[in-house]
Short mmCIF file of C-alpha atoms in Angstrom, two decimals:
data_model
loop_
_atom_site.label_atom_id
_atom_site.label_comp_id
_atom_site.label_asym_id
_atom_site.label_seq_id
_atom_site.Cartn_x
_atom_site.Cartn_y
_atom_site.Cartn_z
CA MET Z 23 78.76 -24.68 -119.44
CA GLN Z 24 76.80 -21.45 -119.00
CA ILE Z 25 78.74 -18.17 -119.20
CA THR Z 26 76.93 -15.38 -117.37
CA ILE Z 27 77.78 -11.75 -118.18
CA ARG Z 28 77.00 -9.03 -115.65
CA HIS Z 29 78.22 -5.60 -114.58
CA ALA Z 30 81.32 -5.64 -112.40
CA GLU Z 31 80.79 -4.84 -108.73
CA PRO Z 32 83.16 -3.68 -105.99
CA THR Z 33 83.14 -7.18 -104.52
CA ASP Z 34 84.79 -8.42 -107.76
CA ALA Z 35 88.05 -6.61 -106.95
CA PRO Z 36 89.82 -9.66 -105.41
CA ALA Z 37 88.92 -11.91 -108.36
CA LEU Z 38 90.03 -9.26 -110.88
CA ARG Z 39 93.32 -8.78 -109.04
CA ASP Z 40 93.89 -12.54 -109.23
CA LEU Z 41 92.86 -12.75 -112.91
CA TYR Z 42 95.34 -10.07 -114.00
CA ALA Z 43 98.10 -11.59 -111.87
CA MET Z 44 98.02 -14.74 -114.05
CA PRO Z 45 101.00 -14.99 -116.43
CA ASN Z 46 99.15 -14.97 -119.78
CA ALA Z 47 96.56 -12.38 -118.75
CA GLN Z 48 99.35 -10.15 -117.48
CA ALA Z 49 101.56 -10.62 -120.56
CA GLY Z 50 98.67 -9.74 -122.89
CA THR Z 51 97.80 -6.47 -121.14
CA LEU Z 52 99.54 -3.44 -119.65
CA GLN Z 53 99.08 -4.77 -116.09
CA LEU Z 54 102.07 -4.86 -113.77
CA PRO Z 55 102.98 -7.85 -111.61
CA TYR Z 56 101.68 -7.98 -108.04
CA PRO Z 57 98.49 -5.95 -108.56
CA THR Z 58 96.98 -4.59 -105.37
CA LEU Z 59 93.44 -4.98 -104.19
CA GLY Z 60 93.20 -1.20 -103.73
CA LEU Z 61 94.04 -0.61 -107.40
CA TRP Z 62 91.18 -2.84 -108.52
CA GLN Z 63 88.76 -1.32 -106.03
CA GLN Z 64 89.63 2.13 -107.39
CA ARG Z 65 89.18 1.01 -111.00
CA LEU Z 66 85.75 -0.39 -110.24
CA GLU Z 67 84.66 2.98 -108.85
CA SER Z 68 85.54 4.99 -112.00
CA SER Z 69 82.55 6.61 -113.69
CA ASP Z 70 84.23 6.75 -117.12
CA VAL Z 71 84.41 2.96 -117.33
CA VAL Z 72 81.69 0.44 -118.06
CA ALA Z 73 83.02 -2.88 -116.77
CA LEU Z 74 81.50 -6.30 -117.34
CA VAL Z 75 82.58 -9.65 -115.97
CA ALA Z 76 82.00 -13.23 -117.06
CA GLU Z 77 81.15 -15.92 -114.54
CA VAL Z 78 80.87 -19.68 -114.79
CA GLU Z 79 79.25 -21.41 -111.82
CA GLY Z 80 79.98 -18.41 -109.60
CA GLN Z 81 83.66 -18.12 -110.57
CA LEU Z 82 84.78 -14.89 -112.25
CA VAL Z 83 86.57 -16.01 -115.43
CA GLY Z 84 86.91 -12.83 -117.48
CA GLN Z 85 86.46 -9.07 -117.62
CA ILE Z 86 86.01 -6.37 -120.27
CA ALA Z 87 85.91 -2.63 -119.82
CA LEU Z 88 84.76 0.16 -122.11
CA HIS Z 89 86.74 3.32 -121.34
CA VAL Z 90 84.56 6.12 -122.70
CA GLU Z 91 86.51 9.15 -123.90
CA PRO Z 92 85.87 12.21 -121.69
CA ASN Z 93 86.67 14.81 -124.38
CA PRO Z 94 83.35 16.16 -125.80
CA ARG Z 95 84.64 15.78 -129.35
CA ARG Z 96 85.38 12.08 -128.71
CA LYS Z 97 82.32 11.07 -126.69
CA HIS Z 98 81.47 8.68 -129.52
CA VAL Z 99 84.66 6.67 -128.82
CA ALA Z 100 85.63 4.10 -126.22
CA GLY Z 101 88.73 2.00 -125.74
CA ILE Z 102 88.45 -1.64 -124.76
CA GLY Z 103 90.57 -3.55 -122.28
CA MET Z 104 89.90 -7.17 -121.48
CA GLY Z 105 91.32 -10.24 -119.84
CA VAL Z 106 90.39 -13.89 -119.40
CA ARG Z 107 91.71 -16.23 -116.72
CA ASP Z 108 94.57 -18.30 -118.15
CA ASP Z 109 92.70 -21.53 -117.39
CA TRP Z 110 89.61 -20.31 -119.27
CA ALA Z 111 91.28 -19.07 -122.47
CA GLY Z 112 89.85 -20.55 -125.66
CA LYS Z 113 86.52 -21.57 -124.08
CA GLY Z 114 84.26 -18.80 -125.41
CA VAL Z 115 84.66 -16.34 -122.53
CA GLY Z 116 86.26 -13.63 -124.69
CA SER Z 117 83.54 -13.96 -127.33
CA ALA Z 118 80.77 -13.72 -124.73
CA LEU Z 119 82.35 -10.64 -123.17
CA MET Z 120 82.97 -8.93 -126.52
CA ALA Z 121 79.42 -9.59 -127.73
CA ALA Z 122 77.97 -8.08 -124.54
CA ALA Z 123 80.29 -5.05 -124.62
CA LEU Z 124 79.52 -4.31 -128.26
CA ASP Z 125 75.78 -4.65 -127.63
CA LEU Z 126 76.11 -2.04 -124.88
CA ALA Z 127 78.28 0.18 -127.08
CA ASP Z 128 75.99 0.01 -130.11
CA ASN Z 129 72.52 -0.09 -128.59
CA TRP Z 130 72.76 1.69 -125.24
CA LEU Z 131 75.81 3.94 -125.04
CA ASN Z 132 75.64 5.38 -128.58
CA LEU Z 133 79.30 4.66 -129.18
CA HIS Z 134 80.38 4.79 -132.80
CA ARG Z 135 84.06 3.82 -132.61
CA ILE Z 136 85.71 1.21 -130.37
CA GLU Z 137 89.52 1.19 -130.19
CA LEU Z 138 92.09 -1.19 -128.74
CA THR Z 139 95.71 -2.21 -128.84
CA VAL Z 140 96.95 -5.76 -128.98
CA TYR Z 141 100.43 -7.26 -128.98
CA PRO Z 142 101.51 -8.83 -132.29
CA ASP Z 143 102.25 -12.17 -130.61
CA ASN Z 144 98.70 -12.41 -129.22
CA GLU Z 145 97.22 -14.07 -132.29
CA ALA Z 146 94.22 -15.50 -130.45
CA ALA Z 147 93.14 -12.02 -129.33
CA GLN Z 148 93.63 -10.62 -132.83
CA ALA Z 149 91.43 -13.38 -134.25
CA LEU Z 150 88.74 -12.61 -131.66
CA TYR Z 151 88.81 -8.91 -132.51
CA ARG Z 152 88.65 -9.56 -136.27
CA LYS Z 153 85.68 -11.89 -135.67
CA PHE Z 154 83.83 -8.90 -134.18
CA GLY Z 155 84.67 -6.49 -137.01
CA PHE Z 156 87.86 -4.85 -135.74
CA VAL Z 157 90.44 -3.96 -138.36
CA GLU Z 158 94.11 -3.11 -138.03
CA GLU Z 159 94.80 0.61 -138.32
CA GLY Z 160 98.50 0.77 -137.54
CA ARG Z 161 101.42 -0.36 -135.47
CA ALA Z 162 103.21 1.36 -132.61
CA ARG Z 163 106.86 0.41 -132.37
CA ASP Z 164 108.27 -0.18 -128.87
CA PHE Z 165 104.82 0.54 -127.44
CA ALA Z 166 105.34 -1.12 -124.05
CA PHE Z 167 108.01 -2.69 -121.87
CA ARG Z 168 107.20 -6.35 -121.16
CA GLN Z 169 109.34 -9.01 -119.54
CA GLY Z 170 112.58 -7.06 -119.99
CA ARG Z 171 112.15 -5.80 -123.55
CA TYR Z 172 110.18 -3.36 -125.65
CA VAL Z 173 107.29 -4.77 -127.67
CA ASP Z 174 105.17 -3.35 -130.45
CA ALA Z 175 101.40 -3.01 -130.41
CA ILE Z 176 98.85 -3.17 -133.17
CA TYR Z 177 96.12 -0.52 -133.19
CA MET Z 178 92.72 -1.94 -134.11
CA ALA Z 179 89.29 -0.32 -134.23
CA ARG Z 180 85.68 -1.08 -135.08
CA ILE Z 181 83.23 1.45 -136.46
CA ARG Z 182 79.60 0.69 -135.60
CA PRO Z 183 77.95 -0.90 -138.64
#
C-alpha cells in the first residue's frame, strides 16, 4: 500500500466533506454533522491554511492542515487539525500526514511551534502526537459540546528541535 501526500486542491472538497461526516472523524474533531460542500470549498481557498491530503490508489483517505497564526508576534506558530477516514484509521495515514506537515513546518515555513487540541478519549491520536514530539501543556475543561455533553480537551504542542 502506497500512501501519497500532496497539497489539497479545490476538487478535494467532496471527499473532505465525506471524510469529516464519518462518525469517528467527526467525534474526534470540532466538525458539525452534515457538513456542506460549500464549507469545504471555502476552507480550501483560505490563504492562512496549508492543507495536505493523503491518497491511496486515488482515494482521499486523510487530511491535515497547518493554520498559520496571522498575528505578527505569532507568525512562528501554527495550529494543526487533521482527520483520517474511519476505515483507514490505524493504517499509517496519520503518521504519513504528520511527517509531511512537520517537514513543511520545520524546513519550508519556518514555524517554530505547532499547537493542537485533542480529546482525552482519543488515545490513538495522543499516541501519534507524542510519537512526533508533542507534549501535553494543559487541559481545558468543558472545551467543546459533543454528542449531547461537554468534553474536555488536552492542549499539546511541539517546539521545533
